[in-house]
Coordinates of C-alpha atoms in Angstrom, one line a residue:
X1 CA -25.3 18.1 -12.7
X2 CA -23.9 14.7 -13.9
X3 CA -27.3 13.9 -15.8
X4 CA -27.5 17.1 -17.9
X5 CA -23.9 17.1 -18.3
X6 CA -24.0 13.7 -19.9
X7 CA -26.7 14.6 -22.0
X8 CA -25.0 17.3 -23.6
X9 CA -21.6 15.7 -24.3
X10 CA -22.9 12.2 -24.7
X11 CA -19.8 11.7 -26.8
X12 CA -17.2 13.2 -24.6
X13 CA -18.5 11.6 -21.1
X14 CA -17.9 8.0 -23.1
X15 CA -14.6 8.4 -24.1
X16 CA -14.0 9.8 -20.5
X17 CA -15.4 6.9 -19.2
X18 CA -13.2 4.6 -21.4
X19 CA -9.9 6.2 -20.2
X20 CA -11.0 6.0 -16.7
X21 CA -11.0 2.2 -17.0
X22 CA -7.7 1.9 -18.8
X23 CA -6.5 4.5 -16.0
X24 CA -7.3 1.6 -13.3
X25 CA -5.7 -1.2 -15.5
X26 CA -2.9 0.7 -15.7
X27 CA -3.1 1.5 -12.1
X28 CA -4.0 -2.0 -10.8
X29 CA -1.5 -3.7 -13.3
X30 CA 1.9 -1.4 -13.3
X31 CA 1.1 -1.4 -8.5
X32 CA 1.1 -5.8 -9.2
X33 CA 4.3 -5.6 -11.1
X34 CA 6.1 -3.3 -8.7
X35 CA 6.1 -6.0 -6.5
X36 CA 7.4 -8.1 -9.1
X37 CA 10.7 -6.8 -8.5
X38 CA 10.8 -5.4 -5.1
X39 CA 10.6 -8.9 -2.8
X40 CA 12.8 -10.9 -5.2
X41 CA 15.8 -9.8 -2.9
X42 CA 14.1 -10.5 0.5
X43 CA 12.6 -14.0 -1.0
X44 CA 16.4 -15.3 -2.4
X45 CA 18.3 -13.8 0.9
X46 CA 18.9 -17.3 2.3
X47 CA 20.2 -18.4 -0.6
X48 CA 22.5 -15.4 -1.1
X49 CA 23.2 -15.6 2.7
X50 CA 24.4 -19.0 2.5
X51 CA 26.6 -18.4 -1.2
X52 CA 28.3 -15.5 0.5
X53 CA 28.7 -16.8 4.0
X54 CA 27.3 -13.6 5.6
X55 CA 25.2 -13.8 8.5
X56 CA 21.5 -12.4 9.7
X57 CA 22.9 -9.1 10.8
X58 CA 24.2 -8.9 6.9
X59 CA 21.1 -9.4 5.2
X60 CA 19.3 -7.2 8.0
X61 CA 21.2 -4.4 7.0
X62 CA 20.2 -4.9 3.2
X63 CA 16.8 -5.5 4.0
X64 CA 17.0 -2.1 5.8
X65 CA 18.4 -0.3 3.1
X66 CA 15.5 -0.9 1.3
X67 CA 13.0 -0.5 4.1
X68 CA 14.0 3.0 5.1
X69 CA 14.9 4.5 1.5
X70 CA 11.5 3.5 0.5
X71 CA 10.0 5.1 3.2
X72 CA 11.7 8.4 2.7
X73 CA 11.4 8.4 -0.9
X74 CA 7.7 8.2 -0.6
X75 CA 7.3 11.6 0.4
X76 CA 9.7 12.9 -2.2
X77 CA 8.8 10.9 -4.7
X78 CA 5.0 11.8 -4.0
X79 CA 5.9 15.5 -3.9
X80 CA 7.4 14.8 -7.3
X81 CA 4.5 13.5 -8.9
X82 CA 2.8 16.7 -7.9
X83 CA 4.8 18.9 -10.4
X84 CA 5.4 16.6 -13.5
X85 CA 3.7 14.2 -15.4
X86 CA 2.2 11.2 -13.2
X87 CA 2.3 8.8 -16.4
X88 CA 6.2 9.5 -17.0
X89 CA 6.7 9.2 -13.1
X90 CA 5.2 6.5 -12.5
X91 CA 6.2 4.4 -16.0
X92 CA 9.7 5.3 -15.7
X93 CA 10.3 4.6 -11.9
X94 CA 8.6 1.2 -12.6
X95 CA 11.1 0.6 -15.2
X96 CA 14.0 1.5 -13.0
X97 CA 12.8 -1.2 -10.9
X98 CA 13.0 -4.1 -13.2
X99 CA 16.7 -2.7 -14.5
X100 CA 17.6 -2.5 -11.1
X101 CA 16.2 -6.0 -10.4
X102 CA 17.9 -7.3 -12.7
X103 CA 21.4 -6.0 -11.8
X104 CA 20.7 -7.2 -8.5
X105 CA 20.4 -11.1 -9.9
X106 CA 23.8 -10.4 -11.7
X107 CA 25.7 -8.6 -8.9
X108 CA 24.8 -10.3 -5.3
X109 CA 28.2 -11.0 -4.2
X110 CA 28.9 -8.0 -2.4
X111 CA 27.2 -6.5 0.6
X112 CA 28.7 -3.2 -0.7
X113 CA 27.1 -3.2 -4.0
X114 CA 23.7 -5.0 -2.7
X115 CA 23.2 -1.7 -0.4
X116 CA 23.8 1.0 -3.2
X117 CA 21.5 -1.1 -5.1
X118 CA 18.4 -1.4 -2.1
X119 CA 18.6 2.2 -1.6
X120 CA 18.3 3.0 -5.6
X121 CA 15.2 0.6 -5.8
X122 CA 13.6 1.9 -2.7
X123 CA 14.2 5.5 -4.2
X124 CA 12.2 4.3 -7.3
X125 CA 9.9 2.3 -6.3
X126 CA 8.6 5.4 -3.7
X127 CA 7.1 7.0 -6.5
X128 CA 4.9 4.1 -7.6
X129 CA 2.1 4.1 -4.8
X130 CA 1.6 8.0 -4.9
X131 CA 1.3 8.4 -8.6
X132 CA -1.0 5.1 -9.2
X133 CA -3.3 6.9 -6.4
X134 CA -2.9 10.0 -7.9
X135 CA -3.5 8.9 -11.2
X136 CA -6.8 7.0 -9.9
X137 CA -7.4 10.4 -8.3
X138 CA -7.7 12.5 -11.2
X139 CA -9.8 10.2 -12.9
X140 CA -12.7 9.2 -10.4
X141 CA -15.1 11.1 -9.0
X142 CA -16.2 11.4 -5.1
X143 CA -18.7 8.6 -5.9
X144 CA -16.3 6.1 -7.7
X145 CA -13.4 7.5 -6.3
X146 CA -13.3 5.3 -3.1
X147 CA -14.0 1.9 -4.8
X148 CA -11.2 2.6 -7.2
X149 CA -9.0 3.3 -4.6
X150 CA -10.0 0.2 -2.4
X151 CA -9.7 -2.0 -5.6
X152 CA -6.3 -0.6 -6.5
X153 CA -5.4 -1.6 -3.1
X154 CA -5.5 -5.3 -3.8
X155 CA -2.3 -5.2 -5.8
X156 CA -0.4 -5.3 -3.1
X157 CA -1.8 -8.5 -1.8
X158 CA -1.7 -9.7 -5.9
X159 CA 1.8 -8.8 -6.2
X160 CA 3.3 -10.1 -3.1
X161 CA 1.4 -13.3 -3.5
X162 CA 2.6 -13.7 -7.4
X163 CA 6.3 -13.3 -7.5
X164 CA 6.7 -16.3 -5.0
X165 CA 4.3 -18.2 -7.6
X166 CA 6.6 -17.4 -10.7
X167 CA 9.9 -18.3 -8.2
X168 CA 8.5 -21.5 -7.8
X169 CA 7.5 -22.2 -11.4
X170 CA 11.2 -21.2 -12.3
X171 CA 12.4 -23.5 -9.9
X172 CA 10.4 -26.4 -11.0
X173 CA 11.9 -26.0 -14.6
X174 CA 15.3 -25.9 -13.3
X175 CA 15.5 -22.1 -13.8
X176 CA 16.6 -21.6 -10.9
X177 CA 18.3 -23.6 -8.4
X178 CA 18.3 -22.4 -5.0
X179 CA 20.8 -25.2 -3.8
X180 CA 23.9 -24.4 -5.9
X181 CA 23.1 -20.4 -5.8
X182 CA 21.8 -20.3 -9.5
X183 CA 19.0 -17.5 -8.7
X184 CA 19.7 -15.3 -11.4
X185 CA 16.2 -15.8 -13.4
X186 CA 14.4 -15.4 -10.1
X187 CA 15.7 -11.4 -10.8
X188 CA 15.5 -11.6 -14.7
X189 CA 12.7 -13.0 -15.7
X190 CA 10.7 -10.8 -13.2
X191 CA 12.0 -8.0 -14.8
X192 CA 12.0 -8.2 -18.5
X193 CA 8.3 -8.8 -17.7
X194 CA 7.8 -5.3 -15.7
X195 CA 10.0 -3.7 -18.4
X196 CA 7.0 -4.7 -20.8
X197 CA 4.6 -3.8 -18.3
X198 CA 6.4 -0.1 -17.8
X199 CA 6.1 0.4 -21.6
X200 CA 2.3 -0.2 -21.5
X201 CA 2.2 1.7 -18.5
X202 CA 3.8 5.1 -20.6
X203 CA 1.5 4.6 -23.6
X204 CA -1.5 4.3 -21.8
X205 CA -1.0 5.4 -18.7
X206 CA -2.9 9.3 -18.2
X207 CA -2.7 12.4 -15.7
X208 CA -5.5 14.0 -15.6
X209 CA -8.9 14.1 -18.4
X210 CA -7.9 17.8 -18.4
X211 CA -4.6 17.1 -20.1
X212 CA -6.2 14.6 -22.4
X213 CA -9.2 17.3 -24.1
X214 CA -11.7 16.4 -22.0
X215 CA -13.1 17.9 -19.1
X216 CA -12.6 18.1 -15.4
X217 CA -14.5 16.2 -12.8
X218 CA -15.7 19.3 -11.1
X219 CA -17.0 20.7 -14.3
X220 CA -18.4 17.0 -15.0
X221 CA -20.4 16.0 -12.0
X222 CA -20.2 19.6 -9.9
X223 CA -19.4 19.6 -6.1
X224 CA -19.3 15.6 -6.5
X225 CA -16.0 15.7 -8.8
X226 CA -14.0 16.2 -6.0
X227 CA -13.7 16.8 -2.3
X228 CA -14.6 20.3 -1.2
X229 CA -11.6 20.9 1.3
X230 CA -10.4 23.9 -0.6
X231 CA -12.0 25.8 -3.4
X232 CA -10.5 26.5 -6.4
X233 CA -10.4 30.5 -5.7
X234 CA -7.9 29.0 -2.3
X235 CA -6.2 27.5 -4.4
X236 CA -5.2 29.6 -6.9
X237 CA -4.1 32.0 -4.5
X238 CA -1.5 30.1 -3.2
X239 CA 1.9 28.6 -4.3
X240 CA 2.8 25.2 -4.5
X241 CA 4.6 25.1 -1.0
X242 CA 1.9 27.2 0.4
X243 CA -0.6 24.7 -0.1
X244 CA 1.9 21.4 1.3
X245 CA 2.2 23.4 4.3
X246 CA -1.7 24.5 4.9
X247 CA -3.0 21.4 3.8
X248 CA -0.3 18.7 4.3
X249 CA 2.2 19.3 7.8
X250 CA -0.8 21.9 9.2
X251 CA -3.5 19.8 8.2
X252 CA -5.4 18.7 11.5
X253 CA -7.5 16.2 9.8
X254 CA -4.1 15.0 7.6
X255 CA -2.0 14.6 10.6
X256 CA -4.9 12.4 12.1
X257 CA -5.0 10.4 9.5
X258 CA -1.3 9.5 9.6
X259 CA -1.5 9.1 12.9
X260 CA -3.9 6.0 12.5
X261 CA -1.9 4.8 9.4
X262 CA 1.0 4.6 11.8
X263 CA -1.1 2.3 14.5
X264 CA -2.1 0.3 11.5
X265 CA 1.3 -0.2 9.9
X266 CA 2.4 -1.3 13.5
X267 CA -0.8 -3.8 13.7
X268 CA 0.0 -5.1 9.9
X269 CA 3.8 -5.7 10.8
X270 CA 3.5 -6.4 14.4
X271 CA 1.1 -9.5 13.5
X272 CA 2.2 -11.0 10.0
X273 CA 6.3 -10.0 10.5
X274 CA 6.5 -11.9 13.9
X275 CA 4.0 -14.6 13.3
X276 CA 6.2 -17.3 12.2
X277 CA 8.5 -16.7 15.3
X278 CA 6.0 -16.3 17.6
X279 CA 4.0 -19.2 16.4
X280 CA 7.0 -21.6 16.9
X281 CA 8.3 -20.4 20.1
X282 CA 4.7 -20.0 21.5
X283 CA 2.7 -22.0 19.6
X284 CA 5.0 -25.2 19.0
X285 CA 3.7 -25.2 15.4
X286 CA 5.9 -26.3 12.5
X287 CA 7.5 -24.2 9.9
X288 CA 5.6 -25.4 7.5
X289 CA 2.4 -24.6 10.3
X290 CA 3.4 -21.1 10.7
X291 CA 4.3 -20.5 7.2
X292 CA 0.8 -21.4 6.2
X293 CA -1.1 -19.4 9.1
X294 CA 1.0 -16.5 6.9
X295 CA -0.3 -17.4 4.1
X296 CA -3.8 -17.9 4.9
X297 CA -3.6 -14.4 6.8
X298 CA -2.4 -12.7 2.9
X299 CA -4.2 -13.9 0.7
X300 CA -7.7 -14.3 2.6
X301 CA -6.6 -10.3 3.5
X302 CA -8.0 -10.2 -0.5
X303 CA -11.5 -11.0 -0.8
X304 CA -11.7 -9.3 3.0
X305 CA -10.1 -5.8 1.0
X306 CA -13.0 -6.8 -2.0
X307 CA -15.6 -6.4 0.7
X308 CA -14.3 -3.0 2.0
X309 CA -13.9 -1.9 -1.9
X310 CA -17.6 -3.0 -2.1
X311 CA -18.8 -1.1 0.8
X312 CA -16.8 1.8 -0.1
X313 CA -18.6 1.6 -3.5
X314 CA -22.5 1.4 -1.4
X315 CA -21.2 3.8 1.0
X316 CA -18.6 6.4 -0.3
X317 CA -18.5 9.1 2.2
X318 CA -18.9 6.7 5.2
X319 CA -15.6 4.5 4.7
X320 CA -14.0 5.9 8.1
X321 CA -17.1 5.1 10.1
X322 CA -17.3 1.2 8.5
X323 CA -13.4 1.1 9.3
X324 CA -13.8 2.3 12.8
X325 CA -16.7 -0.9 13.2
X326 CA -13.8 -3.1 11.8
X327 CA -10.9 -2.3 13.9
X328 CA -13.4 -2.2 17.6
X329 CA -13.3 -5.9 16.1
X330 CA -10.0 -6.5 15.4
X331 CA -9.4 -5.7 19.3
X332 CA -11.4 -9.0 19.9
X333 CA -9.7 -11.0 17.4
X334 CA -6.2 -10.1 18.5
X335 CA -6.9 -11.3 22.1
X336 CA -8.2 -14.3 20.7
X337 CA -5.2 -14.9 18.5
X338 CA -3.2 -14.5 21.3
X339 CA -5.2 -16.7 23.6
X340 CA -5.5 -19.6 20.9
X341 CA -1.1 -19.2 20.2
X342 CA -0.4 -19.5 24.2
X343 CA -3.0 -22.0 25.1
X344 CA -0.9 -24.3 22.0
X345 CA -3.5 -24.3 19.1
X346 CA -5.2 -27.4 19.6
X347 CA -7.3 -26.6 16.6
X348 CA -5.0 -25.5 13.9
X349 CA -8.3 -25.7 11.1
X350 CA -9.8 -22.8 13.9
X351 CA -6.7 -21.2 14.2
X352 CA -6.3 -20.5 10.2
X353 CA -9.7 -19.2 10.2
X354 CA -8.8 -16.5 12.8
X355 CA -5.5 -15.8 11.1
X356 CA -7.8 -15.1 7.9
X357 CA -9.8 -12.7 9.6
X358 CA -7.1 -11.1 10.9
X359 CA -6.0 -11.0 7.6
X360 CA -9.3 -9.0 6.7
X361 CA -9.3 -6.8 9.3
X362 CA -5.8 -5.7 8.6
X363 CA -5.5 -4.9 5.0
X364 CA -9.4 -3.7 5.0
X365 CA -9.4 -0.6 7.2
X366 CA -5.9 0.2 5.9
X367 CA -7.2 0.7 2.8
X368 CA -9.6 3.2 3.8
X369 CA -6.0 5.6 4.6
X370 CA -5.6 5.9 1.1
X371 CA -9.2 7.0 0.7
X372 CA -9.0 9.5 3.1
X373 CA -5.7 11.0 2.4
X374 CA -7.1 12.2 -0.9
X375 CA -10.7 13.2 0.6
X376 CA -8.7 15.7 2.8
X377 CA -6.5 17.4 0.6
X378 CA -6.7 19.2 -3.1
X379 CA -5.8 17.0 -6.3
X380 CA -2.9 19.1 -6.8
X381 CA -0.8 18.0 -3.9
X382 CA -2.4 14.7 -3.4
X383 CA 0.8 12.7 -4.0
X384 CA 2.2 14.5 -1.5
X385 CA 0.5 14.3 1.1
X386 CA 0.1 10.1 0.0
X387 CA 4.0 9.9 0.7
X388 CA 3.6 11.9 3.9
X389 CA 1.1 9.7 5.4
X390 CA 3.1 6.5 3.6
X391 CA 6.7 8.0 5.3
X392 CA 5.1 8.1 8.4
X393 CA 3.7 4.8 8.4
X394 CA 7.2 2.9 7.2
X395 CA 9.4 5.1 9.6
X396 CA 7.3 4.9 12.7
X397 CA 5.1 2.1 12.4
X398 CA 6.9 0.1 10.6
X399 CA 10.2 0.4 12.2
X400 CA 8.6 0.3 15.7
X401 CA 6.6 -2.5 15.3
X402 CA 10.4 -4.2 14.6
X403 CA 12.0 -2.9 17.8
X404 CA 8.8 -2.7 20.1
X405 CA 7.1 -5.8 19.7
X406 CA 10.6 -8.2 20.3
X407 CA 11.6 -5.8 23.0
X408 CA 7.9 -6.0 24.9
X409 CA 8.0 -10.2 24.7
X410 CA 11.3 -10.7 26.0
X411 CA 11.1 -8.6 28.7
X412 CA 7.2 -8.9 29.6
X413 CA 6.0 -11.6 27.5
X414 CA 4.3 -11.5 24.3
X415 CA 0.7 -10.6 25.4
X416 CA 2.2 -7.8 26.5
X417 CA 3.4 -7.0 22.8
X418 CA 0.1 -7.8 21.3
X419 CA -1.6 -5.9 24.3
X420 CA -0.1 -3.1 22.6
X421 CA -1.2 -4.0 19.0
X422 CA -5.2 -4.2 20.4
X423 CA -4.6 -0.7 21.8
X424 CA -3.1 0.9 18.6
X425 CA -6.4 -1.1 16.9
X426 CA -8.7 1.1 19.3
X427 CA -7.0 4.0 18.8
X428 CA -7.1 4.4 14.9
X429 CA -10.5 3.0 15.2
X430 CA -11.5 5.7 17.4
X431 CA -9.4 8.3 14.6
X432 CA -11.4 6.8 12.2
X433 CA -14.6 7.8 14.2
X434 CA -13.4 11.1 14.9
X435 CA -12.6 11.8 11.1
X436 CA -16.1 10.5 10.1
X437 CA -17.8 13.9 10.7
X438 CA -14.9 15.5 7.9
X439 CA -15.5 12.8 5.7
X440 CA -18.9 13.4 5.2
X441 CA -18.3 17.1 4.8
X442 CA -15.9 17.6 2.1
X443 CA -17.5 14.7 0.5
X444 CA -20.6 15.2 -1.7
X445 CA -21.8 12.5 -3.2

């Protein structure tokens, strides 16, 4: 189907082609930038905590202001993108950010303001991971679709690993001045850049090749375009909230899916949140030690997430089965990080090497969610059901992994709490197993 189709609109199929590229750019680029000016708040809250004289319950409450409105607007935001134009969505909201960024550098003195602020950034920045997938979705085919999606994944890592770099450049130039509380440009400078970024992201950004004259995947590569979980003859004959409720909340293989995201978010969190306390009270390492271990666990977490975007690429309709195989692993490893932390790590050079697998085996099969979630569900309410999974993920495993995992070590010890983190690994590796059979289904390659 693709072959002949190419053959006859030689022309066409190239400029498609084209836009798909700039589509991931745009993607890959505006997803880097949004953490430009999301973290710039939780990486300056000592200073402000110190200007202000507040305490950690203070900056706790801010932090969760964020936390929780950009969990719930994920799935509003994502349902959203669904009914309007994914390029304005997702331009617009990324602007917001930087403006709101940038009030945040200018007004940090109250706790009051601070909170109204958090809540309007997490409200914004929901809509930024659903319509980048969705975009990405609407664009790439069942073959390409995967790798896109696992590539697109690394801006996370990019992001969060960036904005510290530009903080400490800053710094160095006597931008900004942590010591005296001079951290305005650690706000601004972030954001006039994502303003510029959000521009390009509105004149180039795209929602679907239908809406551009060219067109649509299923007419250019067949039953490959796109996943085969509803026809379009379902489709059309229901609404809008018809189809959220049959194949979002009542989809079996959906609700599985968040399920595992859940486990994983408590796995991501439970390990890379509580390292550096559990690494000094357990470990006897230095700051410095711990903060390192972190580091080495993010950004080896990105050529471990290029190897699951090349695999998804060699094997596109087998993702879940590969991520299964990687989290039956993690079990291993988090026993032996937890082994290596309570014996003292007497070979910290060993020790990082673990922490970057662990790194790996985190951020790799959590990529394959995202893959998944728009394998089991039409194109048309694929943002949706991306901020369903994503709510479900930030209010359950997220949150829990902050409560559960403190809770389990002070009053059993903290193999007990990362007892718990192997188990949710087995479990979402076994719901990856269990979704495998789907996955190959609905996705013709």
């Amino acid at each position: 189907m693709e072959l002949a189709y190419q053959k006859q609109n030689k022309e066409k199929f190239a400029r498609y082609l084209f836009r798909r590229k700039i589509i991931f750019i745009i993607a890959f680029v505006g997803y880097v930038s949004a953490y430009l000016v999301r973290n710039n708040f939780k990486l300056m809250s000592s200073t402000i905590m110190a200007t202000n004289g507040w305490d950690k319950a203070d900056i706790a409450f801010l932090l969760s202001c964020l936390t929780i409105s950009y969990g719930l607007a994920k799935f509003y935001m994502g349902a959203l993108g669904d009914r309007v134009s994914l390029r304005k969505l997702f331009s617009i909201s990324l602007g917001a950010s930087a403006l709101i960024a940038i009030m945040i550098g200018f007004f940090n003195t109250s706790i009051t303001t601070l909170a109204i602020l958090l809540v309007l950034c997490g409200v914004v920045q929901g809509a930024l991971a659903p319509a980048s997938q969705a975009m990405l979705a609407n664009y790439y085919s069942n073959r390409s679709r995967g790798a896109a999606i696992a590539g697109w994944n690394i801006s996370q890592n990019a992001g969060s690993a960036l904005l510290p770099l530009i903080i400490v450049a800053l710094t160095s130039m006597g931008l900004v001045v942590p010591e005296t509380g001079n951290i305005l440009m650690a706000f601004l400078v972030p954001g006039i850049l994502v303003l510029l970024v959000a521009y390009l992201c509105w004149r180039y950004g795209g929602d679907s090749p239908e809406s551009e004259g060219l067109d649509s995947l299923r007419t250019m590569y067949g039953d490959a375009g796109e996943s085969n979980v509803a026809t379009e003859e379902e489709r059309e004959g229901l609404s809008y909230w018809q189809l959220i409720w049959k194949y979002v909340f009542t989809n079996p293989q959906l609700l599985l899916v968040a399920a595992v995201n859940v486990a994983l978010y408590f796995l991501r969190f439970g390990i890379a949140d509580w390292m550096p306390i559990y690494l000094n009270e357990v470990g006897n390492l230095s700051n410095t030690q711990a903060q390192l271990a972190v580091s080495v666990l993010e950004w080896v977490a990105i050529p471990g997430s290029l190897v699951f975007a090349w695999l998804a690429s060699k094997y596109p309709n087998k993702m879940a089965k590969i991520g299964a195989l990687g989290l039956f692993a993690m079990v291993g490893f988090v026993f032996l990080y937890e082994k290596l932390v309570s014996d003292g790590v007497t070979n910290y050079p060993f020790f990082l090497v673990i922490c970057g697998i662990l790194g790996a085996l985190i951020y790799g099969p959590q990529l394959i969610v995202n893959i998944l979630t728009i394998d089991f569900v039409p194109l048309n309410v694929a943002g949706t059901a991306i901020g369903f999974v994503g709510l479900t993920a930030y209010l359950i495993g997220n949150m829990g992994s902050n409560w559960l995992m403190p809770i389990l070590a002070d009053q059993f010890g903290w193999f007990w709490s990362y007892t718990v983190v192997a188990f949710l690994s087995a479990f979402a590796a076994v719901g990856y197993l269990v979704l495998s059979k789907t996955e190959e289904k609905v996705k013709v390659v």
